[in-house]
Amino acid sequence: MLPEIAKNIVSNADDKMQEAIMFLEEDLKTYRVGKANPSIFNGVTVDYYGTQSPLNQVASISTPDARTLTVQPWERSMINKIEKAILDANLGFTPSNNGDIIRCVIPALTEERRRDLVKKAKAQGEGVKVVIRNARRDAVEQLKKAQKASTITEDAQHEGEDEVQKVTDKNIKKVDEIIAAKEKEIITV
C-alpha cells in the first residue's frame, strides 16, 4: 500500500501530464486541415474599441458546410476590422464580406502542406512527451527526497516510482494516439 505522500506525488505528476495533453489537444485543433473548423480562429484577435478581443467574443462563427466558415459580427461596424484581423492572421485563406457576414472558403491542402502539418503535429507531440518525462523525473526526485528524509520507506519509494512509470507510460500512449489520429485526419483527402 502506497503511503499518502507518495500517492500525492504520483497524483501531482499525473495532473501535470494531463495538462500537457490538454494543451496538445487544444493546439492541434487550430491546425487547418482542409475542413472548416471554427477553432481555426482561436488565435485571431480584433481591435474592439481599443481592446484586443478574441474573434469569438465579437462575432458568431459557424460552419454552413464542410469547406466554409461564416463570421457574423454582433455589431455591423466591426465587419471591416474583423476581416482585416482574419487577413492579418495569415490563416491561408482570404475572407470576403457582403456587408453582413464574412465568408471564408477553406482551400484544399496541397500534399506538401499536409506533410508539413504532420511534421508539426509530431513535433508538438514530442514536446509534450518531454513535458511528461520531466514530470516523471520530478516525481521520482521527490520520492527519493521523501525516502532520504525518512518520510517514506525504501519499498514505498520503489513502489511510487513504479506507479509514476505506469502513469507516464499511459500518458505517452495517449499522446501517440492523439498524434496518430491527427495525422490520419491531415492525410485524409
CSV table of C-alpha atoms in Angstrom, one decimal:
chain,number,residue,atom,x,y,z
A,1,MET,CA,0.0,0.0,0.0
A,2,LEU,CA,1.4,3.3,-1.1
A,3,PRO,CA,1.7,6.0,1.7
A,4,GLU,CA,-0.3,9.2,1.3
A,5,ILE,CA,2.7,11.4,0.5
A,6,ALA,CA,3.8,9.0,-2.3
A,7,LYS,CA,0.2,9.0,-3.7
A,8,ASN,CA,0.2,12.8,-3.7
A,9,ILE,CA,3.5,12.9,-5.6
A,10,VAL,CA,2.1,10.4,-8.2
A,11,SER,CA,-1.1,12.3,-8.5
A,12,ASN,CA,0.6,15.7,-9.0
A,13,ALA,CA,2.8,14.2,-11.7
A,14,ASP,CA,-0.3,12.7,-13.4
A,15,ASP,CA,-2.0,16.1,-13.2
A,16,LYS,CA,1.0,17.8,-14.9
A,17,MET,CA,1.0,15.2,-17.6
A,18,GLN,CA,-2.8,15.6,-18.2
A,19,GLU,CA,-2.4,19.4,-18.5
A,20,ALA,CA,0.3,18.9,-21.2
A,21,ILE,CA,-2.0,16.5,-23.1
A,22,MET,CA,-4.9,19.0,-22.9
A,23,PHE,CA,-2.6,21.7,-24.2
A,24,LEU,CA,-1.7,19.4,-27.1
A,25,GLU,CA,-5.3,18.7,-28.0
A,26,GLU,CA,-6.2,22.4,-27.9
A,27,ASP,CA,-3.2,23.3,-30.1
A,28,LEU,CA,-4.0,20.6,-32.7
A,29,LYS,CA,-7.5,21.9,-33.1
A,30,THR,CA,-6.0,25.1,-34.6
A,31,TYR,CA,-4.4,23.2,-37.5
A,32,ARG,CA,-6.2,23.9,-40.8
A,33,VAL,CA,-6.6,20.5,-42.3
A,34,GLY,CA,-8.8,21.4,-45.3
A,35,LYS,CA,-12.1,21.2,-43.3
A,36,ALA,CA,-13.9,24.1,-41.9
A,37,ASN,CA,-13.4,24.3,-38.1
A,38,PRO,CA,-14.2,27.4,-36.0
A,39,SER,CA,-11.2,26.7,-33.8
A,40,ILE,CA,-9.0,27.9,-36.7
A,41,PHE,CA,-9.9,31.4,-35.4
A,42,ASN,CA,-8.8,30.7,-31.8
A,43,GLY,CA,-5.7,32.9,-32.2
A,44,VAL,CA,-7.4,35.8,-34.1
A,45,THR,CA,-7.9,38.9,-32.1
A,46,VAL,CA,-9.9,42.0,-33.1
A,47,ASP,CA,-9.5,45.7,-32.1
A,48,TYR,CA,-12.8,46.2,-30.3
A,49,TYR,CA,-12.9,49.8,-29.2
A,50,GLY,CA,-9.2,49.9,-28.3
A,51,THR,CA,-9.1,46.4,-26.7
A,52,GLN,CA,-7.7,43.3,-28.4
A,53,SER,CA,-10.6,40.8,-28.1
A,54,PRO,CA,-10.8,37.2,-29.3
A,55,LEU,CA,-12.8,36.9,-32.5
A,56,ASN,CA,-15.4,34.6,-30.9
A,57,GLN,CA,-16.2,37.4,-28.4
A,58,VAL,CA,-17.2,39.9,-31.1
A,59,ALA,CA,-18.9,37.7,-33.6
A,60,SER,CA,-20.6,34.3,-34.0
A,61,ILE,CA,-18.7,31.7,-36.1
A,62,SER,CA,-20.5,28.9,-37.9
A,63,THR,CA,-19.8,26.3,-40.5
A,64,PRO,CA,-22.6,26.1,-43.1
A,65,ASP,CA,-20.8,23.3,-44.9
A,66,ALA,CA,-17.5,21.3,-44.7
A,67,ARG,CA,-15.4,23.9,-46.6
A,68,THR,CA,-16.9,27.2,-45.5
A,69,LEU,CA,-16.8,29.3,-42.3
A,70,THR,CA,-19.0,32.3,-41.7
A,71,VAL,CA,-18.3,35.1,-39.3
A,72,GLN,CA,-21.3,37.2,-38.3
A,73,PRO,CA,-20.3,40.3,-36.2
A,74,TRP,CA,-22.6,41.3,-33.4
A,75,GLU,CA,-22.0,44.9,-34.5
A,76,ARG,CA,-22.2,45.7,-38.2
A,77,SER,CA,-19.5,48.4,-37.8
A,78,MET,CA,-17.0,45.7,-36.8
A,79,ILE,CA,-17.1,43.9,-40.1
A,80,ASN,CA,-14.1,45.6,-41.7
A,81,LYS,CA,-12.0,45.3,-38.6
A,82,ILE,CA,-12.8,41.6,-38.3
A,83,GLU,CA,-12.0,41.0,-42.0
A,84,LYS,CA,-8.6,42.8,-41.6
A,85,ALA,CA,-7.9,40.7,-38.4
A,86,ILE,CA,-8.5,37.5,-40.3
A,87,LEU,CA,-6.3,38.6,-43.2
A,88,ASP,CA,-3.5,39.7,-40.7
A,89,ALA,CA,-3.7,36.3,-39.0
A,90,ASN,CA,-2.4,34.7,-42.3
A,91,LEU,CA,-4.5,31.6,-42.0
A,92,GLY,CA,-4.1,30.5,-45.6
A,93,PHE,CA,-7.4,31.8,-47.0
A,94,THR,CA,-9.0,35.1,-48.0
A,95,PRO,CA,-12.2,36.3,-46.3
A,96,SER,CA,-14.9,38.0,-48.3
A,97,ASN,CA,-17.8,40.0,-46.9
A,98,ASN,CA,-21.1,41.0,-48.2
A,99,GLY,CA,-21.8,43.8,-45.7
A,100,ASP,CA,-23.5,41.4,-43.2
A,101,ILE,CA,-21.3,38.4,-42.8
A,102,ILE,CA,-17.7,37.3,-43.7
A,103,ARG,CA,-17.3,34.1,-45.6
A,104,CYS,CA,-14.1,32.1,-45.6
A,105,VAL,CA,-13.7,29.2,-48.0
A,106,ILE,CA,-11.2,26.8,-46.8
A,107,PRO,CA,-9.0,25.6,-49.7
A,108,ALA,CA,-7.9,22.0,-50.1
A,109,LEU,CA,-4.4,21.3,-48.7
A,110,THR,CA,-1.5,20.5,-51.0
A,111,GLU,CA,0.4,17.3,-50.4
A,112,GLU,CA,3.4,19.3,-49.3
A,113,ARG,CA,1.3,21.3,-46.8
A,114,ARG,CA,-0.1,18.1,-45.4
A,115,ARG,CA,3.4,16.7,-44.9
A,116,ASP,CA,4.4,19.9,-43.1
A,117,LEU,CA,1.4,19.7,-40.8
A,118,VAL,CA,2.1,16.1,-40.0
A,119,LYS,CA,5.7,17.1,-39.1
A,120,LYS,CA,4.5,20.0,-37.0
A,121,ALA,CA,2.0,17.7,-35.2
A,122,LYS,CA,4.6,15.1,-34.5
A,123,ALA,CA,7.0,17.8,-33.2
A,124,GLN,CA,4.2,19.1,-30.9
A,125,GLY,CA,3.7,15.5,-29.7
A,126,GLU,CA,7.4,15.1,-28.9
A,127,GLY,CA,7.4,18.4,-27.0
A,128,VAL,CA,4.5,17.1,-24.8
A,129,LYS,CA,6.3,13.8,-24.3
A,130,VAL,CA,9.3,15.8,-23.0
A,131,VAL,CA,7.0,17.6,-20.5
A,132,ILE,CA,5.6,14.2,-19.4
A,133,ARG,CA,9.1,12.8,-18.9
A,134,ASN,CA,10.1,15.9,-17.0
A,135,ALA,CA,7.1,15.4,-14.7
A,136,ARG,CA,8.2,11.8,-14.2
A,137,ARG,CA,11.7,12.9,-13.4
A,138,ASP,CA,10.5,15.5,-10.9
A,139,ALA,CA,8.2,12.9,-9.2
A,140,VAL,CA,11.0,10.4,-8.9
A,141,GLU,CA,13.3,13.0,-7.3
A,142,GLN,CA,10.5,14.0,-4.8
A,143,LEU,CA,10.1,10.3,-3.9
A,144,LYS,CA,13.9,9.9,-3.4
A,145,LYS,CA,13.9,13.1,-1.2
A,146,ALA,CA,11.0,11.8,0.8
A,147,GLN,CA,12.8,8.5,1.3
A,148,LYS,CA,16.1,10.3,2.4
A,149,ALA,CA,14.1,12.4,4.8
A,150,SER,CA,12.6,9.1,6.2
A,151,THR,CA,9.1,10.2,5.3
A,152,ILE,CA,8.5,7.0,3.3
A,153,THR,CA,10.3,3.6,3.3
A,154,GLU,CA,12.6,2.5,0.5
A,155,ASP,CA,9.9,-0.1,-0.6
A,156,ALA,CA,7.3,2.7,-0.8
A,157,GLN,CA,9.8,4.8,-2.8
A,158,HIS,CA,10.3,2.0,-5.3
A,159,GLU,CA,6.5,1.3,-5.4
A,160,GLY,CA,5.9,5.0,-6.0
A,161,GLU,CA,8.5,5.0,-8.8
A,162,ASP,CA,6.7,2.1,-10.4
A,163,GLU,CA,3.4,3.9,-10.2
A,164,VAL,CA,4.9,7.1,-11.7
A,165,GLN,CA,6.3,4.9,-14.6
A,166,LYS,CA,2.8,3.4,-15.2
A,167,VAL,CA,1.2,6.9,-15.3
A,168,THR,CA,4.0,8.1,-17.6
A,169,ASP,CA,3.5,5.1,-20.0
A,170,LYS,CA,-0.3,5.6,-20.0
A,171,ASN,CA,0.1,9.3,-20.9
A,172,ILE,CA,2.7,8.8,-23.5
A,173,LYS,CA,0.5,6.2,-25.1
A,174,LYS,CA,-2.3,8.7,-25.1
A,175,VAL,CA,-0.1,11.3,-26.8
A,176,ASP,CA,0.8,8.8,-29.5
A,177,GLU,CA,-2.9,8.0,-30.1
A,178,ILE,CA,-3.8,11.7,-30.4
A,179,ILE,CA,-0.9,12.4,-32.9
A,180,ALA,CA,-1.9,9.2,-34.9
A,181,ALA,CA,-5.5,10.4,-35.1
A,182,LYS,CA,-4.4,13.9,-36.1
A,183,GLU,CA,-2.0,12.5,-38.7
A,184,LYS,CA,-4.8,10.4,-40.2
A,185,GLU,CA,-7.1,13.5,-40.3
A,186,ILE,CA,-4.4,15.6,-42.0
A,187,ILE,CA,-3.5,12.9,-44.6
A,188,THR,CA,-7.2,12.0,-45.4
A,189,VAL,CA,-8.1,14.0,-48.5
